[in-house]
mmCIF file of C-alpha atoms and ligand atoms in Angstrom:
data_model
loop_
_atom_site.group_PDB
_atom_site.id
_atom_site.type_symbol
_atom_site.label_atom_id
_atom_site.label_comp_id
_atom_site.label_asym_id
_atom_site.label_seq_id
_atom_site.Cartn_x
_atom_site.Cartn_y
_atom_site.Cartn_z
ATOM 1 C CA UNK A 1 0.000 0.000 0.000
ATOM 2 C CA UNK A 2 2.871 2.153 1.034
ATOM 3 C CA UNK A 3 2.221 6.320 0.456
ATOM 4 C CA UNK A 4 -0.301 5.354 -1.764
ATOM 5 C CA UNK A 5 -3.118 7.442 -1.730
ATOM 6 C CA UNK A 6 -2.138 9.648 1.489
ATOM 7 C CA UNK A 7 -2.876 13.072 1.142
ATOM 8 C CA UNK A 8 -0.048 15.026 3.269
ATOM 9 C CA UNK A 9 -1.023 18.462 3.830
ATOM 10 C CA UNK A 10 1.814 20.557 2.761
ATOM 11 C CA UNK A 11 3.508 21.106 6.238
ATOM 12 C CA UNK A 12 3.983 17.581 6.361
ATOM 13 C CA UNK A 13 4.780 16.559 2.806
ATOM 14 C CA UNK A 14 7.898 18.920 2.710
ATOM 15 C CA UNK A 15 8.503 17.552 6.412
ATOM 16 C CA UNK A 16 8.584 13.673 5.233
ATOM 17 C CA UNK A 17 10.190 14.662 1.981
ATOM 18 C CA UNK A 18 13.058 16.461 3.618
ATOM 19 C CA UNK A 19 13.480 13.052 5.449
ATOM 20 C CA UNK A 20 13.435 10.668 3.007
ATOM 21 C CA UNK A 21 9.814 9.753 2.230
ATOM 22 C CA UNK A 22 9.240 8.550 6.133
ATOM 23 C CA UNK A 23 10.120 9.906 9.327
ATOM 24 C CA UNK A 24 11.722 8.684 12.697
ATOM 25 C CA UNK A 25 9.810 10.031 16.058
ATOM 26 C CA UNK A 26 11.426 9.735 19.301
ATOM 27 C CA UNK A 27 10.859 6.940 21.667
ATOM 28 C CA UNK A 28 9.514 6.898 25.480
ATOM 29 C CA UNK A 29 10.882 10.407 27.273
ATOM 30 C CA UNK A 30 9.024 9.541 30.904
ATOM 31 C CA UNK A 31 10.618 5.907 30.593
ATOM 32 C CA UNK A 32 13.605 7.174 29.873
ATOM 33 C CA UNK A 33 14.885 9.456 32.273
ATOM 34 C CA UNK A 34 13.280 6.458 34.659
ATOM 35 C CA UNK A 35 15.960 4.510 33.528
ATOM 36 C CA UNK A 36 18.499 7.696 34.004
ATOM 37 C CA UNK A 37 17.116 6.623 37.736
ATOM 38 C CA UNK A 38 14.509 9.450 38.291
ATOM 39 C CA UNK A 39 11.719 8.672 40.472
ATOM 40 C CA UNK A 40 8.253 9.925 38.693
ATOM 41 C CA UNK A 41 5.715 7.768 41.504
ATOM 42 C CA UNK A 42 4.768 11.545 41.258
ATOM 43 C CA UNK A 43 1.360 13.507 40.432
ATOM 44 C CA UNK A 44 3.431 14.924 37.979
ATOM 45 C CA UNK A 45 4.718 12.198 36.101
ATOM 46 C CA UNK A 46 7.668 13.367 33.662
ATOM 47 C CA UNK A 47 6.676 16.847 34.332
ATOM 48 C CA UNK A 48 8.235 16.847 37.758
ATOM 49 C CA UNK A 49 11.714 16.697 35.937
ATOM 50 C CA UNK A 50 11.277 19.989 34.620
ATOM 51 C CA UNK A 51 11.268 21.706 38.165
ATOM 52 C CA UNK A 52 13.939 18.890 39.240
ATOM 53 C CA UNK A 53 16.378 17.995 36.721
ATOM 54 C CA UNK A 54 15.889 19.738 33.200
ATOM 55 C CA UNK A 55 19.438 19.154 32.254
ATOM 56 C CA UNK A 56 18.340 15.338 32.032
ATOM 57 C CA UNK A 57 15.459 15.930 29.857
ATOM 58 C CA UNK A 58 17.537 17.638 27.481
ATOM 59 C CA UNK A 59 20.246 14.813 27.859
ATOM 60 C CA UNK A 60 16.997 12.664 26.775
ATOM 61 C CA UNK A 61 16.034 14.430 23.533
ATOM 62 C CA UNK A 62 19.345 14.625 22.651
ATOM 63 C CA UNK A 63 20.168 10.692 22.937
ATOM 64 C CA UNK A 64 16.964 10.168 20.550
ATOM 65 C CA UNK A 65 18.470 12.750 18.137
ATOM 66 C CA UNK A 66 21.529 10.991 18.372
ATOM 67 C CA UNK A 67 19.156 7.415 17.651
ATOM 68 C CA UNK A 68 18.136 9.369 14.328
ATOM 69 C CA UNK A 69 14.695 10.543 15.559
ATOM 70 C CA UNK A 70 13.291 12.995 13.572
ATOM 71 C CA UNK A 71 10.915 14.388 15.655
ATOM 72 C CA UNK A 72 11.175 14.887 19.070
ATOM 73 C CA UNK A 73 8.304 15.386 21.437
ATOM 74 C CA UNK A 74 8.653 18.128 24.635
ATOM 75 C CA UNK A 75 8.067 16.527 28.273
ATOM 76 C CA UNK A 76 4.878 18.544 28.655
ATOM 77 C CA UNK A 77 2.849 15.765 28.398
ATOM 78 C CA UNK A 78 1.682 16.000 31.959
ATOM 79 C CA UNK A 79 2.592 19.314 32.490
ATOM 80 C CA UNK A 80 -0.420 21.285 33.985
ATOM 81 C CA UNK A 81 -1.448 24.777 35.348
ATOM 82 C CA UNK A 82 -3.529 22.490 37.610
ATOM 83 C CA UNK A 83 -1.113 19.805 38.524
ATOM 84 C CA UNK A 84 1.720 22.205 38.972
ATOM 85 C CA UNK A 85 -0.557 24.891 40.941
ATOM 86 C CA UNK A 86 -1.586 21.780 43.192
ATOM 87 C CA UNK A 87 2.382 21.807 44.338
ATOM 88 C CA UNK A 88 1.811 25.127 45.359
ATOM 89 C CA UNK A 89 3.541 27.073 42.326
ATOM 90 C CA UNK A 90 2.175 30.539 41.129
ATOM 91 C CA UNK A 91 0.134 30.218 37.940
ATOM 92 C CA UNK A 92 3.113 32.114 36.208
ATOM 93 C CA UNK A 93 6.040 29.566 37.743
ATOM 94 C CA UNK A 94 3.349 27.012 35.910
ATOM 95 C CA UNK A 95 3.087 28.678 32.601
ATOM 96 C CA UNK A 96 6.888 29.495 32.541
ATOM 97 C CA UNK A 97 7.745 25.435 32.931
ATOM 98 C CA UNK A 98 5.338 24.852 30.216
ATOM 99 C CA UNK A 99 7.148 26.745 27.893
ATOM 100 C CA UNK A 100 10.478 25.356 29.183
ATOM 101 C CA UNK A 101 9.447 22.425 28.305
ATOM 102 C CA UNK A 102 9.931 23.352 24.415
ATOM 103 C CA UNK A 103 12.444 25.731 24.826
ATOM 104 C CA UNK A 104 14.534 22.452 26.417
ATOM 105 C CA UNK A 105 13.649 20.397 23.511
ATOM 106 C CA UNK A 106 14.487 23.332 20.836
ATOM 107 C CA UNK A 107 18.159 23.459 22.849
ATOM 108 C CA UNK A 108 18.469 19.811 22.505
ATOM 109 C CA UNK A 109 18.058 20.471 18.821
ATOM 110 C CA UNK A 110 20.409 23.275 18.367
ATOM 111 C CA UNK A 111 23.136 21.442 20.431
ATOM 112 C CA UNK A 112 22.357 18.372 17.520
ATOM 113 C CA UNK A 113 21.920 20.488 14.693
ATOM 114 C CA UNK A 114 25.202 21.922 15.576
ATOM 115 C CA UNK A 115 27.094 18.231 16.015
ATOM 116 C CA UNK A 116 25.973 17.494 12.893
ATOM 117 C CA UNK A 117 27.474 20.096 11.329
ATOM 118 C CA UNK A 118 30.870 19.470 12.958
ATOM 119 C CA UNK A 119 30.482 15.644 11.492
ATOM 120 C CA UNK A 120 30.641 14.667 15.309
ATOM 121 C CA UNK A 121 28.417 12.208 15.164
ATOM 122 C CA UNK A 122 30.750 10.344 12.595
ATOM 123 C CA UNK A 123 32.948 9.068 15.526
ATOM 124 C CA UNK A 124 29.724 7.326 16.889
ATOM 125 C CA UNK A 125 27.902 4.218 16.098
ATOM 126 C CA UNK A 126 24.848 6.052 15.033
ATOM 127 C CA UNK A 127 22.852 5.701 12.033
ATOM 128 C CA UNK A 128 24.722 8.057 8.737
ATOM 129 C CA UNK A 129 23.209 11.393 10.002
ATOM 130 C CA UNK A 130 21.669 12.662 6.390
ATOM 131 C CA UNK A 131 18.138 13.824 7.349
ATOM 132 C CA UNK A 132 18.579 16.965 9.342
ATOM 133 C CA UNK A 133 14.983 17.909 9.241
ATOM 134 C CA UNK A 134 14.168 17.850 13.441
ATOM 135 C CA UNK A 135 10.593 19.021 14.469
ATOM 136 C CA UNK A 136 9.913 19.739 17.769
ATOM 137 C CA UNK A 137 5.952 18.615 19.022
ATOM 138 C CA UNK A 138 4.756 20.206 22.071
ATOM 139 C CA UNK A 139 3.343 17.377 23.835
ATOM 140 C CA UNK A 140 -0.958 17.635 25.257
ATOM 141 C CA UNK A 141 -1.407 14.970 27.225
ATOM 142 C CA UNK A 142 -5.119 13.551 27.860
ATOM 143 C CA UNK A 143 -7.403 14.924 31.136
ATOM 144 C CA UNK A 144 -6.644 11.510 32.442
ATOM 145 C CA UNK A 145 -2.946 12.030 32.239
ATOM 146 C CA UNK A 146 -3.649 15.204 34.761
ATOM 147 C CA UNK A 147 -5.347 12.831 37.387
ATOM 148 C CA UNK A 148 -2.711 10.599 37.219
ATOM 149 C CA UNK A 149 -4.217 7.487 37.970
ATOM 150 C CA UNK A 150 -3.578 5.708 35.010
ATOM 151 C CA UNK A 151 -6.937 7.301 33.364
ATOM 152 C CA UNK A 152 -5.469 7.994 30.337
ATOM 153 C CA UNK A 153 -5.918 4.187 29.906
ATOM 154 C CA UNK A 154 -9.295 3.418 30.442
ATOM 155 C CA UNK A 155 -10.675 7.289 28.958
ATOM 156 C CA UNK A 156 -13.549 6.600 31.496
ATOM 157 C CA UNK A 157 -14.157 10.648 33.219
ATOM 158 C CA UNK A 158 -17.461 9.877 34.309
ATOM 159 C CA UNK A 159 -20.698 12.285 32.952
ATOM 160 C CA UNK A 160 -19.668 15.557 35.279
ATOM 161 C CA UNK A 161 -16.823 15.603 32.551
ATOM 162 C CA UNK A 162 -18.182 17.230 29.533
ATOM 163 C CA UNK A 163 -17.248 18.803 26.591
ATOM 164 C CA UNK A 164 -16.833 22.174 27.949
ATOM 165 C CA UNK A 165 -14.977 20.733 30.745
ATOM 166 C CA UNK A 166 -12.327 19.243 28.816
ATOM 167 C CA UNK A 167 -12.117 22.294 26.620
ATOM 168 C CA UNK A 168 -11.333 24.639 29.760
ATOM 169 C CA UNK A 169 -9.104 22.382 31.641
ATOM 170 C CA UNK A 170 -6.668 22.352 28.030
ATOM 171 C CA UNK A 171 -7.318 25.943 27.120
ATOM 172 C CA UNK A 172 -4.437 28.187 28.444
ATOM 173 C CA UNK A 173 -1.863 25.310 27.986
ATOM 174 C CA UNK A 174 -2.491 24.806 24.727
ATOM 175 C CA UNK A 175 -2.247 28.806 24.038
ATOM 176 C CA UNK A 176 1.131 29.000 25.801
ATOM 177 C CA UNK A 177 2.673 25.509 23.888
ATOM 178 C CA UNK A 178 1.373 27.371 20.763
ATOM 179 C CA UNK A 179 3.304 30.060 21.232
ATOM 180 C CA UNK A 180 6.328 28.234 22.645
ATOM 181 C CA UNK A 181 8.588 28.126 19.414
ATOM 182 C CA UNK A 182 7.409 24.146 18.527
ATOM 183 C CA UNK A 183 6.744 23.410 15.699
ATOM 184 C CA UNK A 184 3.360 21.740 15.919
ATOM 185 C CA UNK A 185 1.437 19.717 18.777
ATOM 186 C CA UNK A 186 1.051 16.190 19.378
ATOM 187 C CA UNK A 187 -1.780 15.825 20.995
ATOM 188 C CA UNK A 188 -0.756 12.464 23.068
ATOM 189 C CA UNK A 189 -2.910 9.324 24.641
ATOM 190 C CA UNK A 190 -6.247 10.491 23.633
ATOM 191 C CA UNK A 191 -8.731 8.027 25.005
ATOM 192 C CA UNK A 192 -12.128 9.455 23.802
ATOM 193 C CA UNK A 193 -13.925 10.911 21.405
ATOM 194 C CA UNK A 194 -15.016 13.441 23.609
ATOM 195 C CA UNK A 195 -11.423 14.827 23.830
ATOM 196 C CA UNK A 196 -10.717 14.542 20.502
ATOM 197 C CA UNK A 197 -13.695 16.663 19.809
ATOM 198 C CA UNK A 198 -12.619 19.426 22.078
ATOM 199 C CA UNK A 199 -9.390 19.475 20.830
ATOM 200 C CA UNK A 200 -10.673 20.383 17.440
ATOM 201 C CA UNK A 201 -13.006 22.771 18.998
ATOM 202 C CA UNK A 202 -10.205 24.906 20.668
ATOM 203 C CA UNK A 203 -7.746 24.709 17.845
ATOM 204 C CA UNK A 204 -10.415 26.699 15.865
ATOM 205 C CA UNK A 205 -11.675 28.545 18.816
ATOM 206 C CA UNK A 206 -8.085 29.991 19.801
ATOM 207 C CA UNK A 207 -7.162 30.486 15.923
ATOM 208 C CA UNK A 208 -3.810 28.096 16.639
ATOM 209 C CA UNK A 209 -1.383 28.736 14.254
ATOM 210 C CA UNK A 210 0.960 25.800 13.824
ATOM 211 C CA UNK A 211 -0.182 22.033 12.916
ATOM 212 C CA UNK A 212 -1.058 19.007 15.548
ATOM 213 C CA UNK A 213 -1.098 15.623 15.144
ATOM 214 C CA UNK A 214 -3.850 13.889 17.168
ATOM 215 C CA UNK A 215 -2.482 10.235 18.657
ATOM 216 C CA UNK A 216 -4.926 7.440 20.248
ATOM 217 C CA UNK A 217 -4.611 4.510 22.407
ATOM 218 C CA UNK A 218 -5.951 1.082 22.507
ATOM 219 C CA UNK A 219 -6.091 -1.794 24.188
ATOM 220 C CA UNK A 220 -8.419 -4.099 21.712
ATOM 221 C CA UNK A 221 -6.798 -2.876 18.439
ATOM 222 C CA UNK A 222 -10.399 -2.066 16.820
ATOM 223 C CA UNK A 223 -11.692 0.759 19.684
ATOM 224 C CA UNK A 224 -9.483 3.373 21.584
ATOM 225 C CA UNK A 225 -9.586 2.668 25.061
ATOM 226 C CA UNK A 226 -13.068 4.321 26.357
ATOM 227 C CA UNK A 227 -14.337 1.952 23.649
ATOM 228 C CA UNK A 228 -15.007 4.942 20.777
ATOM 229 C CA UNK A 229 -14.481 3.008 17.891
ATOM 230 C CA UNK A 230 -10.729 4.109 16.183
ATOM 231 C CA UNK A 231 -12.733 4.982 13.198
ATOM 232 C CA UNK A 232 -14.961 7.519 14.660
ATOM 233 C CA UNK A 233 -11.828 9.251 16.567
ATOM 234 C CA UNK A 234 -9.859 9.014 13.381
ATOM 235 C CA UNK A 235 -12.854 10.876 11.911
ATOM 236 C CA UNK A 236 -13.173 13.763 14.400
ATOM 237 C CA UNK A 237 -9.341 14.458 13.475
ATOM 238 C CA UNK A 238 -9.789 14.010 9.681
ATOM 239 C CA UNK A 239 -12.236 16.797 9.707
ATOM 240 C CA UNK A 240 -9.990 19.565 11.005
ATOM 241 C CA UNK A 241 -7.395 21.209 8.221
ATOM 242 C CA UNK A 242 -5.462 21.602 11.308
ATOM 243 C CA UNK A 243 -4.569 18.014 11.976
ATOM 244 C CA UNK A 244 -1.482 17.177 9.969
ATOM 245 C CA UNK A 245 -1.616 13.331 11.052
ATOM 246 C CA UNK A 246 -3.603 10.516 12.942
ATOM 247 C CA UNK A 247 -2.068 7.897 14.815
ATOM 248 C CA UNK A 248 -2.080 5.308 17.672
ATOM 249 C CA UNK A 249 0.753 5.507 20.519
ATOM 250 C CA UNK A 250 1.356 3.930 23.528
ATOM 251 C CA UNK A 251 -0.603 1.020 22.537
ATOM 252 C CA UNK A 252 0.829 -2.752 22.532
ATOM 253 C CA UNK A 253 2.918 -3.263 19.350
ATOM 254 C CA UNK A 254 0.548 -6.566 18.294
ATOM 255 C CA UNK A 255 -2.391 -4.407 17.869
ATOM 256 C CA UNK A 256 -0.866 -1.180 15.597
ATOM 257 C CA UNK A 257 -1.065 -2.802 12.330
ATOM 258 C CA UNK A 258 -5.262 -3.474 12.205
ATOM 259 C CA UNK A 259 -5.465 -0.621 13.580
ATOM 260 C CA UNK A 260 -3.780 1.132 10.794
ATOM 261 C CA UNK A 261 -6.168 0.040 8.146
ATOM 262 C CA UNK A 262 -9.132 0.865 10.361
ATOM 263 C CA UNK A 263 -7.830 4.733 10.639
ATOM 264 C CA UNK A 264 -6.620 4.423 6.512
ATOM 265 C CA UNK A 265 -10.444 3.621 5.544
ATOM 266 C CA UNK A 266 -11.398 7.423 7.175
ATOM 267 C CA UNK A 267 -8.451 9.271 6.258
ATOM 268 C CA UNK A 268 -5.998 10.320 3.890
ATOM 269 C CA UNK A 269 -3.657 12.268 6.026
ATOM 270 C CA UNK A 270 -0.654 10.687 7.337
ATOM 271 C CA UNK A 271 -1.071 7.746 9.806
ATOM 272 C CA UNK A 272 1.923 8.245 12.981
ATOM 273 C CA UNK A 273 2.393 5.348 15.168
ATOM 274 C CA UNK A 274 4.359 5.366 18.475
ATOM 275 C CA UNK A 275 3.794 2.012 20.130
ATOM 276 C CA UNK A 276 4.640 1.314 23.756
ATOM 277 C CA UNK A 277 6.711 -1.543 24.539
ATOM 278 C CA UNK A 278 3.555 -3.752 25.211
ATOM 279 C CA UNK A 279 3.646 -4.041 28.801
ATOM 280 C CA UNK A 280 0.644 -2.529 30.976
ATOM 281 C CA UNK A 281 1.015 -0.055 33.471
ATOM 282 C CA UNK A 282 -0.648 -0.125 36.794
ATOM 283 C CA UNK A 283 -1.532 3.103 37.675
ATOM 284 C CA UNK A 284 -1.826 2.483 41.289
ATOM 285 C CA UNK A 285 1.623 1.457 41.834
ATOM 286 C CA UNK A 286 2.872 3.535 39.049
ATOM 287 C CA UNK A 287 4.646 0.383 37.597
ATOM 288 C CA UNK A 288 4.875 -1.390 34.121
ATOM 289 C CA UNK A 289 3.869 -5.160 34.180
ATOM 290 C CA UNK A 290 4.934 -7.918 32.170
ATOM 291 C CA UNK A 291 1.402 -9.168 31.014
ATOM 292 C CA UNK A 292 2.795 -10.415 27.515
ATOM 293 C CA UNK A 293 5.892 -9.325 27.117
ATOM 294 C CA UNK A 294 7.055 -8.417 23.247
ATOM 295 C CA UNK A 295 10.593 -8.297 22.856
ATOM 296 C CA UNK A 296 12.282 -5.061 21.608
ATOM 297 C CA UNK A 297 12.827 -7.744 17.959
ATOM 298 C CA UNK A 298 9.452 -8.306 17.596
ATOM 299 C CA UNK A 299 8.259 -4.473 17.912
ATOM 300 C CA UNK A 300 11.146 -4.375 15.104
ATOM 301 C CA UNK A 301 10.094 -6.694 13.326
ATOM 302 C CA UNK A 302 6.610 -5.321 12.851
ATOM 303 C CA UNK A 303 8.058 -1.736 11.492
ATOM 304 C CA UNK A 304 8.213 -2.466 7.572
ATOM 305 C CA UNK A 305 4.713 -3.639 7.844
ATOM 306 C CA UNK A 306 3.158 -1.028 9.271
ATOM 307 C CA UNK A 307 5.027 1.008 6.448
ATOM 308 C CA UNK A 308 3.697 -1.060 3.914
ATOM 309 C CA UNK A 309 0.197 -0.508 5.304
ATOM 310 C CA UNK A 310 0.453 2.507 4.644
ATOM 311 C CA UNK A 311 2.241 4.378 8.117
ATOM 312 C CA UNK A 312 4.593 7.531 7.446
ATOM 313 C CA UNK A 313 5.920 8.331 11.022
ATOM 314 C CA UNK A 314 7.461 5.411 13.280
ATOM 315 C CA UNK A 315 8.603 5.642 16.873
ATOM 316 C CA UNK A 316 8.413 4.415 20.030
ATOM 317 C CA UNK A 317 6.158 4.814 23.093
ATOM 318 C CA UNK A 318 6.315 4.580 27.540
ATOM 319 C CA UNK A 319 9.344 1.600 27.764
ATOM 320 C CA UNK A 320 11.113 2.282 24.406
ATOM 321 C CA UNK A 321 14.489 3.653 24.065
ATOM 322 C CA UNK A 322 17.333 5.165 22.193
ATOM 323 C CA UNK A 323 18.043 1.503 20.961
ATOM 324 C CA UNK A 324 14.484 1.108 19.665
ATOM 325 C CA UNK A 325 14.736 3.925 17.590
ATOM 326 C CA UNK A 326 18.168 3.581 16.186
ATOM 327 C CA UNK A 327 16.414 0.214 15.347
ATOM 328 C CA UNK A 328 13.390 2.002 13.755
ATOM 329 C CA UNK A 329 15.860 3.945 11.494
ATOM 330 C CA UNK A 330 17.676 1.445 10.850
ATOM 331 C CA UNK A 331 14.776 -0.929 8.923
ATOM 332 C CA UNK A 332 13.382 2.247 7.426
ATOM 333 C CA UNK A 333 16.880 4.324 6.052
ATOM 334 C CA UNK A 334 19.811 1.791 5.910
ATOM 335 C CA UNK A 335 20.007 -0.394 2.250
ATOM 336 C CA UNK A 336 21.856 -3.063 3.815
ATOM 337 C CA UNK A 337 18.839 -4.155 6.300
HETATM 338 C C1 LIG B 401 1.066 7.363 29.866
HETATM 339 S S1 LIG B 401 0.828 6.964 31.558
HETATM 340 C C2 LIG B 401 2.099 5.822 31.866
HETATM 341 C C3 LIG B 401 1.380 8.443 32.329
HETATM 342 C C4 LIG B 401 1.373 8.431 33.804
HETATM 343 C C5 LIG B 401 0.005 8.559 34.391
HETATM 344 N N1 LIG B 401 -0.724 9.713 33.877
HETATM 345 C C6 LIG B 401 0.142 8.677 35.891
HETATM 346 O O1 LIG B 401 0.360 9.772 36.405
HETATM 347 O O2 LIG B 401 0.079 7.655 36.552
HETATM 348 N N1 HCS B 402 5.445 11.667 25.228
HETATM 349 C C1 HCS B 402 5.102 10.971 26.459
HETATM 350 C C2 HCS B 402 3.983 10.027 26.188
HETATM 351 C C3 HCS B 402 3.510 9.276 27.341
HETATM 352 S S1 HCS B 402 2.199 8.176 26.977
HETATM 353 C C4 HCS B 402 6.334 10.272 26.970
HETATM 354 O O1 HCS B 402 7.020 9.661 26.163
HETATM 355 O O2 HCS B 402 6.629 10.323 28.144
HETATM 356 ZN ZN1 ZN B 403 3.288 6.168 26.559
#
């Protein structure tokens, strides 16, 4: 099937083009600096290394850079006026880390950007660095990320959520990661229609002026997690110019590629996938569990079929890493694979 038939709006047709026809998106960032041995059993989540440690987070994007990533998404995922006003910080020490968050990722690039043109990443066992185009996404995580219970995963807010709620809680934060200096938004997780909807609703409301991509999860590979058919999410995004691409992250590797062609039959725009590693987290405990464990070769091994289904960005979701991605790169850039 390959490109086939995808409509890329323009944004994102000079974006893949400059890449080579597909491109590479970073892999887990919470994960990550969990395994650079931060604690995040945290309302916060990832967030809570942008008060604590941002020197790591940058450390982070650059190591994906470094994997070949083409894209690499800010750790403002769940980074909130609410959650961070909740640790008793002003609503302006809030809005100034949600910037940060960007303005660490854009530094991360310009650190890269400037490697590369030194040839310094020649000395390393990196894939041949020939696709400078980077994009930085400013990362929305869901409601459900913000009560950080795990909620993201089951997309079940209960009927005092409505639309209007979900449209006020995102408001302000998407403003300020609008005008942040990313370069579009990936709107993250999204476990309902209901979201998705409002979502649409304030990118037209606030007049936002750079693209979005707007990412689902699953756990059945036909529905996102609430149980909103994929097609009638996939829908609510194909309907706003806005929305550069429609995807699926942090959602078992096993289930992407059905869930590919269920999101190809309602749209033409580009279909991003960022699986997670498959395991299920327990957001109790705040802990990933082995309930069928795929092995970093199998996620691998699935890559050049979701391309030929039809899938123009690839990375990696909560559990990847670095080595995933050079991986991903590696089956979609280098000949001799
Ligand atoms: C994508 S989930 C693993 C993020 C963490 C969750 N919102 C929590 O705080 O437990
Ligand atoms: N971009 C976020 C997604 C969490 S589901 C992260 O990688 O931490
Ligand atoms: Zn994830």
């Amino acid at each position: 099937m390959g490109l086939e038939g995808v409509e890329p709006s323009s944004f994102m047709a000079d974006f893949l083009a400059g890449c080579g026809g597909y491109a590479v998106v970073d892999g887990g960032l919470a994960t990550e600096l969990e395994r650079h041995g931060q604690d995040l059993n945290d309302p916060l989540w990832s967030a809570k290394c942008l008060i604590s440690f941002p020197q790591l987070v940058r450390r982070v994007h650059l190591e994906y850079l470094e994997a070949g990533a083409n894209v690499i998404i800010s750790a403002s995922y769940q980074a909130t006026i609410q959650g961070f006003e909740a640790k008793g910080l002003s609503i302006e020490e809030a809005e100034t880390l949600i910037k940060r968050s960007v303005e660490i990722a854009c530094e991360a690039r310009e650190i890269y950007l400037q490697r590369c043109a030194k040839g310094y990443w020649d000395f390393l066992d990196s894939p041949k660095i020939d696709r400078h185009p980077v994009l930085v996404a400013a990362s929305v995580g869901s409601y459900g990320a913000y009560l950080a219970d795990g909620s993201e995963y089951s997309g079940n807010y209960g009927a005092s959520v409505t639309l209007e709620t979900l449209k006020e809680f995102h408001r302000r934060r998407l403003q300020i990661l609008a005008n942040s200096g990313a370069d579009l938004i990936a709107f993250e997780t999204i476990p309902n229609k209901l979201e998705a909807q409002a979502y649409v609703e304030l990118l037209e409301e606030e007049n936002i002026d750079i693209p979005a991509w707007f990412s689902f999860s699953s756990n059945d590979g036909t529905n996102v997690v609430s149980g909103d058919p994929i097609t009638e999410c996939a829908n609510i995004a194909d309907s706003c110019s806005q929305v550069v691409a429609v995807g699926i992250n942090c959602t078992p590797p096993r289930l992407i590629h059905g869930l590919i062609l269920s999101i190809r039959k309602v749209t033409n725009k580009p279909v991003i996938i960022y699986p997670n590693s498959g395991e299920t987290y327990n957001g109790e405990t705040k802990q990933w569990e082995k309930t069928r464990w795929e092995t970093e070769e199998d996620f691998v091994s699935y890559v050049g079929k979701w391309r030929d289904v039809g899938a123009c960005l690839f990375g990696g979701c909560c559990r990847t890493t670095p080595n995933t991605i050079r991986a991903i790169s590696r089956v979609l850039f280098d000949k001799s694979s």
